[in-house]
């Protein structure tokens, strides 16, 4: 189960991993995610979005960034190893319709979950304009895949090392001003999604965002992932992860993401120490 | 002395046997089981208190109708194996039910001895004897795998591995049907694994029950969320199941809709207990799952989940744990023994109080809870006196953690992904008296039907549904 077929490092700390999971591969839809756990007794459960899947081969692809202990441990697994527990597909699939022109905006690692959505919008017969952004050239991922499914691809970097030197909100605003945007989907860091929503708000263009909150079970039984949408409590794992960006309380969401900062820092620190110890041991032998 | 010669009066005169427990000061800092169980002698003496009433009122109080006087009598005679076999004719999980059933409102509430002594708590300690017998058998390694009838060629899917699902699985497997249990979590047992803590129900007992089912030939498919990984319809059409039993529980926690609920430091009891129990967050040196560093904790509610969360918070190092409940101790739905244990461990109780707002600091962390005092008014439709707020009685308690334990509602996932499945206005699945749903071949039971109830009621539902599935298979042939 969940045997890793392929692993590739995309950029610094960003990995693409493909593993066997026939059921998820054939049942997943755009916008859905997984919960992964590396050890049934002591491992934590973390949510990761599905970046791609191949129903014929029965494989699922994830793209993740090493931001803490679990993602670092995951990045150390090799083809032939298995991921102990994978639950999915989770979350409500993206509502894909034929609406006209859709602008898909992806920031950083958020480009990965955006990929199946871009693909689905294109296959539904929409004109798809994709904007992807990263801090610099080295952190840009999935340019080719995005270009394959987009009618137009706009690439931005914060430092101008590739594409336009701009934030993703700049081309987004320009497109809205041209008046030909029917829908927007934005996935990336919360602050980016918040500003994308603020950019489109005056134009009243429907803007969907995909929220990435703290989760435990991913099935709706704990409410750890709750967010306020339109002044009501919603669970990201069941009601989401996609919501109307104009109705999400991003400030509270960003606040709640810091809930375990202290423990996470400690775990990550410990994990770095462990890795260094491991390296030193290897060198000694 | 010939014990069989004891008359009713002398039996009534035997004091109830105490069950030894860990010292409250010690146990408040560990996850070990609090109640240590009867010794064989204590179990035998306690069983002598039973009057062996002809009309067996206690049996009417048991949701699965265990022949209580018979097993208690056998226990009193020291025939422990026969006694536990008697229980197993009606109940599959005696080690669990003996620990978690609220006996004082079930079997013990009807006991003649308790009636005579005017206190159900002084009734024959049926649950403790049941627990002793199950532990006695398990500890001797004497648990036998039940016999299963020859293969019928019928396939049943069980959705959820909580008490309802496990009971249905065992009953159906015994009838010779092929049974697969689909569980969303990575461990089987439902609330018995993620909710009820180790100090009340050692996980090893639940694991043992699951292992017994596996040895009977029940398949377990973990990490499988029915409704997402596959739908009920797909299980029946594509995967070839002849029947489906939905025992997915009432897992969706309720929040209060008061200001401040989304501050850092507010956790549903489900989240808090899942992190602590299932994810073992209490084992801080080994686990990856973090748990909030709490010092002053408010738990909201008066049920078992509230007691579990409060006592867990204490064990995780909180200096002060408060239970806030809008009625009084008499109305608390939690098991009497757990309320007592919580009080012994030093949990503070604020009765007749209800939170109106959670206050945060400038960083968005909980710093206090504002409550309002209540008084009890006229009885409501359920017979409980309705709590009424007292105007202008607000008071503040400094807190850094707030854990609402206000009950759960049905998870919407299955109803959202299953066409034609009839549910009521609370989202619970509607079933007939044999637990059949509105879809042919689909049955449901436990909390997804009842709303949040008890382990034993869920087991009763699983059993009834299994009987109906078996009957419907036979009638079709």
XYZ file of C-alpha atoms in Angstrom:
762
model
C 0.000 0.000 0.000
C 1.094 3.549 -0.811
C 4.407 2.416 -2.293
C 6.485 5.314 -3.547
C 7.203 5.014 -7.271
C 9.020 8.214 -7.941
C 10.614 11.049 -6.043
C 12.072 14.190 -7.445
C 13.373 17.319 -5.804
C 11.881 20.297 -7.629
C 13.548 23.172 -5.862
C 15.126 23.863 -2.540
C 13.021 21.939 -0.012
C 10.235 21.159 -2.505
C 9.627 17.557 -3.534
C 7.341 15.761 -5.938
C 6.412 12.264 -4.902
C 4.285 9.711 -6.733
C 2.930 6.679 -4.924
C 0.544 3.818 -5.579
C -3.012 4.290 -4.381
C -5.477 3.017 -6.986
C -8.660 3.932 -5.110
C -7.635 7.515 -4.501
C -6.278 7.801 -8.039
C -9.602 6.812 -9.579
C -11.925 8.619 -7.165
C -10.176 11.922 -6.561
C -11.428 15.144 -8.111
C -9.875 18.575 -8.516
C -9.574 20.481 -5.256
C -9.304 17.462 -2.968
C -6.552 16.559 -0.526
C -5.064 13.754 1.550
C -4.102 13.157 5.149
C -0.752 11.469 5.515
C 0.800 9.844 8.559
C 4.245 8.276 8.620
C 3.944 6.227 11.806
C 0.683 4.917 13.245
C 1.782 5.218 16.851
C 3.735 8.413 17.046
C 3.398 10.164 13.693
C 1.189 13.193 13.252
C -1.468 13.461 10.555
C -0.824 16.231 8.052
C -2.922 17.435 5.127
C -1.364 17.530 1.651
C -3.103 18.382 -1.599
C -3.258 16.079 -4.562
C -1.151 17.634 -7.307
C -1.899 14.983 -9.910
C -3.157 11.440 -10.295
C -3.193 8.718 -12.915
C -6.259 6.500 -12.665
C -4.866 3.984 -15.187
C -1.600 3.501 -13.355
C -3.293 3.853 -9.977
C -0.866 6.503 -8.800
C -1.200 9.772 -6.923
C 1.257 12.659 -6.945
C 1.901 15.074 -4.116
C 4.140 18.088 -4.066
C 5.264 19.289 -0.684
C 7.686 21.633 0.931
C 9.798 20.639 3.919
C 8.561 23.085 6.511
C 8.797 20.946 9.641
C 9.504 17.542 11.073
C 6.891 15.455 9.243
C 7.488 16.954 5.804
C 11.241 16.555 6.338
C 10.787 12.913 7.290
C 8.550 12.408 4.261
C 11.231 13.875 2.006
C 13.670 11.234 3.265
C 11.525 8.354 1.982
C 12.751 6.809 -1.264
C 11.100 4.951 -4.154
C 10.247 1.479 -2.878
C 9.407 2.775 0.596
C 5.768 3.118 1.578
C 3.831 5.867 3.260
C 2.246 4.112 6.220
C -1.149 5.833 6.225
C -2.829 7.808 3.459
C -6.473 8.839 3.801
C -8.369 10.388 0.943
C -9.518 11.900 -1.236
C -10.839 14.440 1.273
C -12.761 17.684 1.030
C -15.448 18.899 -1.304
C -14.284 18.878 -4.923
C -13.951 22.158 -6.799
C -17.167 23.166 -8.468
C -16.054 23.236 -12.091
C -18.426 24.734 -14.614
C -18.193 26.279 -18.040
C -18.132 29.936 -17.116
C -16.006 31.649 -19.778
C -12.661 33.068 -18.721
C -11.135 31.763 -15.524
C -8.018 33.204 -13.931
C -6.125 30.695 -11.797
C -3.579 32.187 -9.418
C -0.963 30.078 -7.637
C 1.658 31.205 -5.175
C 4.686 29.195 -4.076
C 3.788 25.608 -3.250
C 0.115 26.526 -3.867
C 0.807 25.989 -7.554
C 0.650 22.227 -6.900
C -2.981 22.042 -5.722
C -3.864 24.542 -8.434
C -2.705 22.150 -11.155
C -5.701 19.752 -11.157
C -8.038 22.744 -11.009
C -6.438 24.438 -14.021
C -6.662 21.130 -15.840
C -10.328 20.617 -14.940
C -11.348 24.161 -15.935
C -9.597 23.735 -19.259
C -11.218 20.371 -19.874
C -14.613 21.918 -19.071
C -14.100 24.278 -22.018
C -13.076 27.480 -20.297
C -10.477 29.984 -21.388
C -7.875 29.647 -18.635
C -5.352 32.323 -17.751
C -2.886 31.171 -15.128
C -0.738 33.391 -12.975
C 1.988 31.743 -10.934
C 4.319 33.463 -8.557
C 7.254 32.749 -6.295
C 9.863 34.631 -4.349
C 12.500 33.857 -6.961
C 13.225 31.784 -10.047
C 14.420 28.757 -8.039
C 11.164 28.465 -6.186
C 8.949 28.363 -9.275
C 7.385 24.956 -9.835
C 5.262 23.279 -12.517
C 5.777 25.877 -15.237
C 5.468 23.302 -18.039
C 2.387 21.589 -16.615
C 0.660 24.913 -16.130
C 1.537 26.085 -19.573
C 0.103 22.868 -21.064
C -3.372 23.469 -19.588
C -3.495 27.270 -19.799
C -4.394 29.526 -22.693
C -2.084 32.091 -21.203
C 0.535 31.750 -18.477
C 1.849 34.730 -16.553
C 4.851 34.167 -14.310
C 5.863 36.587 -11.570
C 8.779 36.612 -9.158
C 9.235 38.958 -6.227
C 12.831 39.673 -7.235
C 12.336 39.648 -11.003
C 14.688 36.700 -11.495
C 12.112 35.144 -13.854
C 9.060 36.534 -15.608
C 7.623 39.774 -14.331
C 8.993 41.399 -11.215
C 5.642 41.701 -9.535
C 3.242 40.244 -7.008
C 0.562 37.999 -8.518
C -2.058 40.567 -7.613
C -0.722 43.013 -10.212
C -1.539 41.009 -13.372
C -4.734 39.858 -11.643
C -5.834 43.438 -11.157
C -4.958 44.308 -14.758
C -7.039 41.407 -16.058
C -9.990 42.442 -13.888
C -9.701 45.980 -15.197
C -9.851 44.678 -18.763
C -13.215 43.292 -17.679
C -13.030 39.855 -19.195
C -12.705 37.736 -16.048
C -15.641 35.515 -15.061
C -14.087 33.624 -12.169
C -10.872 33.568 -10.148
C -9.289 30.738 -8.191
C -6.380 31.628 -5.913
C -4.240 29.159 -3.980
C -1.125 29.981 -2.035
C -0.029 31.453 1.267
C -2.990 32.921 3.208
C -1.699 36.455 2.813
C -1.575 36.017 -0.962
C -5.112 34.619 -1.065
C -6.326 37.453 1.112
C -4.860 40.063 -1.239
C -6.147 38.270 -4.327
C -9.627 38.407 -2.772
C -9.158 42.105 -1.993
C -7.997 42.709 -5.586
C -11.097 41.154 -7.130
C -13.608 42.426 -4.559
C -14.207 45.845 -6.209
C -14.811 44.059 -9.525
C -17.238 41.607 -7.903
C -15.585 38.677 -9.620
C -16.292 35.372 -7.885
C -13.021 34.380 -6.205
C -12.472 30.900 -4.814
C -9.655 30.258 -2.380
C -8.365 26.936 -1.031
C -7.605 27.099 2.669
C -4.817 25.177 4.323
C -5.496 25.153 8.060
C -4.283 22.959 10.902
C -6.013 19.572 10.684
C -6.090 16.390 12.709
C -8.596 13.908 11.312
C -9.666 15.594 8.074
C -13.109 14.017 8.257
C -15.098 16.637 10.187
C -14.934 15.219 13.669
C -12.752 17.691 15.526
C -13.154 21.213 14.194
C -9.440 21.970 14.510
C -9.591 23.318 10.961
C -12.526 25.627 11.566
C -12.660 29.028 9.866
C -15.170 31.818 9.828
C -16.869 32.240 6.468
C -19.662 34.762 6.159
C -19.714 34.952 9.978
C -20.435 31.256 10.298
C -18.127 28.481 11.523
C -17.103 26.158 8.699
C -14.844 23.120 8.764
C -12.189 23.324 6.042
C -11.878 19.514 5.801
C -15.544 18.874 5.047
C -17.145 22.140 3.917
C -13.961 23.165 2.112
C -11.105 23.412 1.469
C -12.481 25.895 -1.088
C -14.530 28.889 -0.065
C -15.634 32.240 -1.418
C -12.559 34.384 -0.779
C -14.688 37.481 -0.288
C -16.366 35.898 2.755
C -13.376 34.301 4.535
C -12.022 35.842 7.746
C -8.369 35.536 6.720
C -7.010 37.400 9.729
C -8.483 34.900 12.173
C -7.348 32.018 10.003
C -3.764 33.284 9.917
C -3.874 33.796 13.662
C -5.094 30.254 14.320
C -2.357 28.802 12.121
C 0.097 30.009 14.765
C -1.555 27.902 17.514
C 1.288 25.415 17.859
C 4.151 27.604 16.759
C 6.083 27.001 19.974
C 5.859 23.211 19.738
C 6.499 23.192 15.985
C 9.658 25.230 16.368
C 10.854 22.841 19.042
C 10.028 19.743 16.963
C 11.727 21.175 13.912
C 14.750 22.176 15.919
C 14.964 18.671 17.373
C 14.554 17.251 13.891
C 17.438 19.320 12.553
C 19.607 18.189 15.457
C 18.637 14.549 14.814
C 19.504 14.878 11.157
C 22.852 16.431 11.924
C 23.561 13.629 14.383
C 22.608 11.113 11.711
C 24.936 12.736 9.181
C 27.783 12.823 11.681
C 27.210 9.154 12.443
C 27.275 8.283 8.757
C 30.519 10.211 8.366
C 32.057 8.377 11.308
C 31.423 4.981 9.776
C -20.503 -21.274 55.361
C -22.848 -22.410 52.644
C -23.412 -19.244 50.667
C -26.472 -20.616 48.917
C -28.220 -20.621 52.271
C -28.005 -16.840 52.647
C -31.433 -15.294 52.929
C -32.438 -12.004 51.390
C -31.963 -10.114 54.609
C -28.401 -11.286 55.132
C -27.584 -10.642 51.486
C -28.923 -7.087 51.861
C -26.689 -6.677 54.891
C -23.471 -7.287 52.915
C -21.899 -3.901 52.228
C -21.067 -3.105 48.626
C -17.492 -4.072 47.826
C -15.286 -1.080 47.120
C -13.264 -1.209 43.976
C -9.645 -0.223 44.627
C -8.364 2.710 42.627
C -5.130 4.606 42.134
C -4.481 7.377 44.643
C -6.018 10.584 43.246
C -2.811 12.562 43.749
C -0.778 10.025 41.809
C -3.252 9.229 39.065
C -3.862 12.907 38.268
C -0.431 12.819 36.611
C -0.533 9.545 34.702
C -2.576 7.866 31.989
C -2.900 4.540 33.819
C -6.330 3.149 34.529
C -7.901 4.767 37.589
C -10.178 1.966 38.738
C -8.197 -1.196 39.380
C -11.015 -3.745 39.369
C -12.218 -6.335 41.837
C -10.162 -9.230 43.130
C -11.770 -12.671 42.654
C -12.831 -12.645 46.305
C -14.340 -9.171 46.110
C -16.215 -10.106 42.931
C -17.573 -13.228 44.577
C -18.655 -11.394 47.724
C -20.251 -8.599 45.711
C -22.159 -11.187 43.703
C -23.569 -12.595 46.979
C -25.531 -9.374 47.364
C -27.762 -10.292 44.432
C -31.221 -11.415 45.568
C -31.807 -13.417 42.353
C -35.190 -11.704 41.886
C -37.703 -13.774 39.968
C -38.845 -10.831 37.814
C -35.230 -9.764 37.056
C -35.788 -5.981 37.050
C -32.076 -5.349 36.314
C -32.350 -7.092 32.937
C -34.963 -4.542 31.839
C -32.432 -1.848 32.633
C -29.785 -3.361 30.373
C -30.052 -2.129 26.767
C -28.958 -5.525 25.439
C -30.834 -7.609 28.003
C -27.924 -9.529 29.564
C -29.213 -12.277 31.918
C -27.760 -10.460 34.910
C -29.030 -12.628 37.810
C -27.717 -15.745 36.084
C -24.205 -14.449 35.457
C -24.006 -12.804 38.881
C -25.104 -16.047 40.548
C -22.449 -18.005 38.639
C -19.860 -15.409 39.622
C -20.922 -15.755 43.242
C -20.340 -19.490 42.987
C -16.878 -18.869 41.580
C -17.884 -20.258 38.172
C -16.222 -17.376 36.358
C -15.967 -18.968 32.916
C -19.647 -19.914 32.869
C -20.483 -16.457 34.130
C -18.592 -14.649 31.374
C -20.026 -17.030 28.783
C -23.493 -16.024 29.985
C -22.706 -12.339 29.435
C -21.344 -13.049 25.974
C -24.646 -14.560 24.888
C -25.929 -10.966 24.854
C -22.949 -8.619 24.960
C -19.768 -8.802 22.966
C -17.686 -6.253 24.792
C -18.068 -6.895 28.533
C -14.612 -5.536 29.442
C -15.610 -2.278 27.776
C -19.240 -2.036 28.905
C -18.365 -2.975 32.475
C -16.120 0.096 32.453
C -18.033 2.700 30.476
C -21.772 1.983 30.834
C -23.594 4.396 33.136
C -24.884 1.472 35.205
C -26.557 3.730 37.774
C -29.140 4.775 35.185
C -29.336 1.345 33.521
C -29.182 -2.051 35.247
C -28.332 -0.694 38.719
C -31.222 1.774 38.593
C -33.651 -1.168 38.619
C -31.834 -3.361 41.158
C -33.979 -4.404 44.134
C -31.038 -4.093 46.529
C -30.484 -0.477 45.462
C -34.216 0.208 45.755
C -34.157 -1.240 49.280
C -31.187 0.923 50.207
C -32.802 3.909 48.425
C -29.682 4.556 46.300
C -28.920 3.064 42.883
C -25.202 3.543 43.635
C -25.602 0.976 46.430
C -27.168 -1.602 44.111
C -25.291 -4.780 43.266
C -22.218 -3.486 41.400
C -23.179 -5.302 38.212
C -20.731 -3.433 35.985
C -17.791 -4.121 38.277
C -18.593 -7.841 38.344
C -18.995 -7.854 34.561
C -15.664 -6.107 34.207
C -13.967 -8.491 36.605
C -15.182 -11.527 34.654
C -14.094 -10.154 31.279
C -10.668 -9.177 32.637
C -10.301 -12.523 34.374
C -10.909 -14.341 31.110
C -8.689 -12.057 29.026
C -5.809 -12.109 31.511
C -5.805 -15.885 31.468
C -5.645 -15.841 27.690
C -8.853 -17.841 27.691
C -10.841 -15.749 25.210
C -12.053 -18.113 22.519
C -12.610 -17.089 18.941
C -16.343 -17.517 18.375
C -17.391 -20.161 15.897
C -18.598 -18.879 12.533
C -21.154 -20.645 10.369
C -20.106 -21.844 6.890
C -19.649 -19.170 4.239
C -22.964 -17.904 2.855
C -21.386 -16.080 -0.079
C -22.903 -12.781 1.063
C -20.730 -9.714 1.509
C -21.484 -7.002 4.052
C -19.724 -3.643 4.332
C -19.595 -2.032 7.767
C -18.989 1.712 7.766
C -17.187 2.724 10.947
C -15.409 0.599 13.550
C -17.012 1.995 16.705
C -19.148 -0.089 19.069
C -22.088 -0.298 16.624
C -19.916 -1.393 13.712
C -17.857 -3.901 15.692
C -20.979 -5.515 17.135
C -22.666 -5.757 13.739
C -19.459 -7.140 12.230
C -19.140 -9.881 14.831
C -22.785 -10.930 14.614
C -22.750 -11.052 10.819
C -19.473 -12.913 10.636
C -20.839 -15.531 13.055
C -23.695 -16.086 10.620
C -21.158 -16.944 7.932
C -21.258 -13.723 5.953
C -18.115 -12.097 4.608
C -17.578 -8.842 6.505
C -15.373 -5.849 5.705
C -15.126 -2.932 8.116
C -14.226 0.440 6.585
C -12.643 2.880 9.006
C -11.467 6.428 8.287
C -8.882 6.512 11.051
C -5.689 4.479 11.130
C -6.866 2.578 14.213
C -10.126 0.727 14.819
C -12.465 1.324 17.752
C -14.140 4.681 17.103
C -14.816 6.650 20.268
C -13.286 3.826 22.317
C -9.920 4.685 20.718
C -10.008 8.418 20.014
C -12.409 9.617 22.698
C -12.424 7.630 25.932
C -9.009 8.022 27.573
C -6.621 5.279 28.650
C -7.243 6.082 32.314
C -10.851 4.998 31.875
C -10.550 2.374 29.148
C -7.110 0.913 28.424
C -6.580 0.830 24.662
C -5.124 -2.642 24.896
C -8.637 -3.922 25.705
C -10.076 -2.352 22.573
C -7.176 -3.655 20.491
C -7.823 -7.111 21.873
C -11.482 -6.951 20.799
C -10.460 -5.880 17.310
C -7.901 -8.698 17.173
C -10.665 -11.163 18.114
C -12.741 -9.965 15.187
C -9.786 -10.300 12.848
C -9.248 -13.860 14.034
C -12.897 -14.563 13.187
C -12.108 -13.491 9.640
C -13.465 -9.935 9.646
C -11.503 -7.731 7.230
C -10.540 -4.233 8.292
C -9.892 -1.579 5.694
C -8.318 1.393 7.440
C -7.826 4.929 6.066
C -11.054 4.549 4.115
C -13.599 7.329 4.369
C -16.907 6.122 3.018
C -18.444 9.044 1.168
C -15.058 10.136 -0.190
C -12.741 7.184 -0.777
C -15.810 5.456 -2.204
C -19.531 6.107 -1.910
C -22.120 3.748 -0.447
C -23.481 3.316 -3.940
C -20.055 2.312 -5.282
C -19.631 -0.221 -2.481
C -22.882 -1.878 -3.554
C -22.566 -1.631 -7.316
C -18.829 -1.729 -8.036
C -17.423 -3.512 -5.005
C -20.163 -6.140 -4.868
C -21.405 -5.746 -1.300
C -24.874 -7.203 -0.749
C -25.586 -4.994 2.246
C -24.091 -1.975 3.989
C -24.346 -1.066 7.657
C -23.652 2.590 8.484
C -22.275 3.021 11.984
C -20.355 6.209 11.398
C -21.338 7.875 14.671
C -22.058 11.459 15.591
C -18.607 12.886 15.267
C -19.214 16.516 14.340
C -18.601 18.714 17.381
C -21.006 21.493 18.307
C -19.699 24.933 19.094
C -21.529 27.591 21.082
C -21.773 30.512 18.669
C -20.458 32.947 21.268
C -17.840 35.637 20.618
C -14.247 34.467 20.910
C -14.766 30.862 19.868
C -12.061 31.085 17.233
C -9.345 32.411 19.534
C -6.151 30.405 19.974
C -6.696 28.062 22.909
C -10.285 27.043 22.117
C -10.541 23.371 21.165
C -13.528 21.091 20.765
C -13.323 18.216 23.241
C -13.135 15.916 20.215
C -10.006 17.636 18.986
C -8.437 17.777 22.427
C -9.150 14.122 23.158
C -8.196 12.926 19.669
C -4.832 14.616 19.983
C -4.350 13.195 23.458
C -5.709 9.646 22.975
C -5.470 8.597 19.357
C -2.405 10.667 18.561
C -0.848 10.062 22.009
C 0.060 13.710 22.460
C 0.475 13.025 26.181
C 3.686 11.157 25.339
C 5.461 14.436 24.700
C 8.921 12.947 24.221
C 7.949 10.575 21.441
C 5.085 11.977 19.440
C 4.888 14.418 16.586
C 1.348 15.635 17.336
C 1.474 18.732 19.531
C -1.018 19.623 22.220
C -1.592 23.082 23.573
C 0.375 24.089 26.636
C -2.492 24.750 29.067
C -2.361 26.074 32.602
C -5.899 27.224 33.379
C -8.538 25.247 31.563
C -12.302 25.661 31.301
C -14.276 22.673 30.054
C -17.837 23.465 29.021
C -20.495 20.792 29.517
C -21.494 18.035 31.932
C -21.305 14.794 29.991
C -18.713 12.032 29.909
C -16.790 13.816 27.182
C -16.491 16.882 29.424
C -15.224 14.740 32.314
C -12.713 13.009 30.048
C -11.418 16.288 28.631
C -11.125 17.895 32.070
C -9.278 14.959 33.585
C -7.031 14.695 30.539
C -6.128 18.389 30.788
C -5.120 17.801 34.396
C -2.967 14.861 33.399
C -1.297 16.919 30.691
C -0.093 19.342 33.327
C -2.747 22.027 33.752
C -2.601 23.605 37.202
C -6.286 24.409 37.347
C -9.159 22.727 35.546
C -12.725 24.020 35.740
C -15.908 22.399 34.543
C -18.629 24.888 33.711
C -22.133 23.430 33.557
C -25.406 25.265 33.372
C -27.393 22.815 35.488
C -26.446 21.158 38.810
C -24.595 17.983 39.679
C -27.882 16.046 39.801
C -28.585 16.757 36.134
C -25.087 15.912 34.886
C -25.314 13.193 32.229
C -21.783 11.904 32.972
C -21.275 8.590 34.745
C -21.506 9.045 38.504
C -18.184 7.290 39.096
C -16.347 9.615 36.694
C -17.806 12.740 38.312
C -16.643 11.424 41.651
C -13.202 10.600 40.287
C -12.922 14.053 38.716
C -13.823 15.693 42.018
C -11.284 13.571 43.913
C -8.612 14.590 41.426
C -9.225 18.241 42.164
C -11.251 19.441 39.191
C -13.291 22.566 40.084
C -16.972 22.537 39.244
C -18.946 25.684 38.491
C -22.576 24.651 38.447
C -25.448 26.821 37.213
C -23.128 28.857 35.027
C -22.888 29.267 31.265
C -20.260 31.009 29.147
C -21.333 34.061 27.195
C -18.026 35.198 25.751
C -14.391 34.127 25.487
C -11.938 36.999 25.801
C -8.541 37.146 24.139
C -5.321 39.078 24.527
C -3.754 41.243 21.828
C -2.126 38.166 20.265
C -5.437 36.361 19.886
C -4.890 33.883 22.732
C -7.615 33.064 25.229
C -7.185 35.024 28.461
C -10.543 34.758 30.200
C -14.054 33.443 29.952
C -17.128 35.455 30.828
C -19.964 33.422 32.323
C -23.472 34.131 33.452
C -25.100 32.557 36.506
C -28.192 30.423 36.075
C -31.028 29.122 38.195
C -33.263 26.136 37.598
C -36.768 26.880 36.373
C -39.718 24.677 35.451
C -39.115 21.164 34.063
C -38.896 21.109 30.247
C -40.321 18.488 27.876
C -37.489 16.077 28.770
C -38.397 16.374 32.462
C -35.202 18.197 33.374
C -35.599 21.576 35.041
C -34.808 24.249 32.524
C -31.807 26.427 33.400
C -32.655 30.141 33.294
C -30.034 32.903 33.084
C -29.917 35.454 35.898
C -29.682 38.963 34.462
C -26.626 40.957 35.479
C -24.866 38.017 37.079
C -21.849 37.947 34.730
C -18.501 36.958 36.165
C -15.019 36.510 34.707
C -12.633 33.575 35.127
C -9.010 33.842 33.960
C -8.284 31.008 31.512
C -5.818 30.162 28.774
C -7.730 27.202 27.339
C -11.416 26.614 26.693
C -12.721 23.195 25.690
C -16.366 23.060 24.627
C -17.804 19.560 25.215
C -21.346 20.330 24.193
C -22.144 17.199 22.298
C -21.830 16.116 18.712
C -24.115 16.090 15.737
C -24.260 13.716 12.783
C -21.420 14.042 10.313
C -23.004 15.252 7.050
C -20.639 13.421 4.726
C -22.618 10.244 4.104
C -25.957 11.977 3.663
C -24.357 14.462 1.266
C -22.880 11.710 -0.878
C -25.725 9.179 -0.768
C -28.783 9.888 -2.883
C -32.195 8.984 -1.459
C -30.935 8.424 2.080
C -33.636 9.752 4.377
C -32.428 11.807 7.348
C -34.305 13.804 9.994
C -33.933 17.528 10.640
C -30.853 16.925 12.798
C -29.198 14.940 10.048
C -29.605 11.578 11.766
C -30.409 8.689 9.475
C -34.039 7.565 9.652
C -34.470 3.807 10.155
C -37.341 1.399 10.768
C -37.626 -0.750 13.905
C -35.096 -3.195 12.408
C -32.592 -0.458 11.503
C -33.308 -0.494 7.761
C -32.782 2.878 6.044
C -34.765 4.287 3.124
C -32.374 2.530 0.724
C -32.792 -1.186 0.131
C -29.818 -3.124 1.457
C -28.546 -0.207 3.541
C -28.897 -0.295 7.330
C -27.739 2.120 10.008
C -27.326 2.209 13.745
C -25.618 3.823 16.704
C -25.078 7.538 17.094
C -25.678 8.269 13.391
C -29.295 7.205 14.104
C -29.683 8.022 17.818
C -27.637 11.203 18.070
C -24.886 11.095 20.678
C -25.757 8.208 23.019
C -23.834 5.447 24.789
C -21.539 2.583 23.827
C -24.044 -0.044 24.923
C -26.940 1.533 23.016
C -24.781 1.629 19.897
C -23.987 -2.053 20.398
C -27.674 -2.845 20.712
C -28.314 -1.036 17.435
C -25.507 -2.871 15.677
C -26.906 -6.151 16.907
C -30.457 -5.346 15.725
C -29.231 -4.261 12.297
C -27.117 -7.402 11.944
C -30.166 -9.551 12.736
C -32.189 -7.688 10.117
C -29.464 -8.041 7.489
C -29.228 -11.763 8.169
C -33.013 -12.150 8.039
C -33.312 -10.165 4.800
C -30.604 -12.310 3.180
C -32.466 -15.472 4.139
C -35.802 -14.206 2.906
C -34.339 -13.206 -0.435
C -33.050 -16.736 -0.983
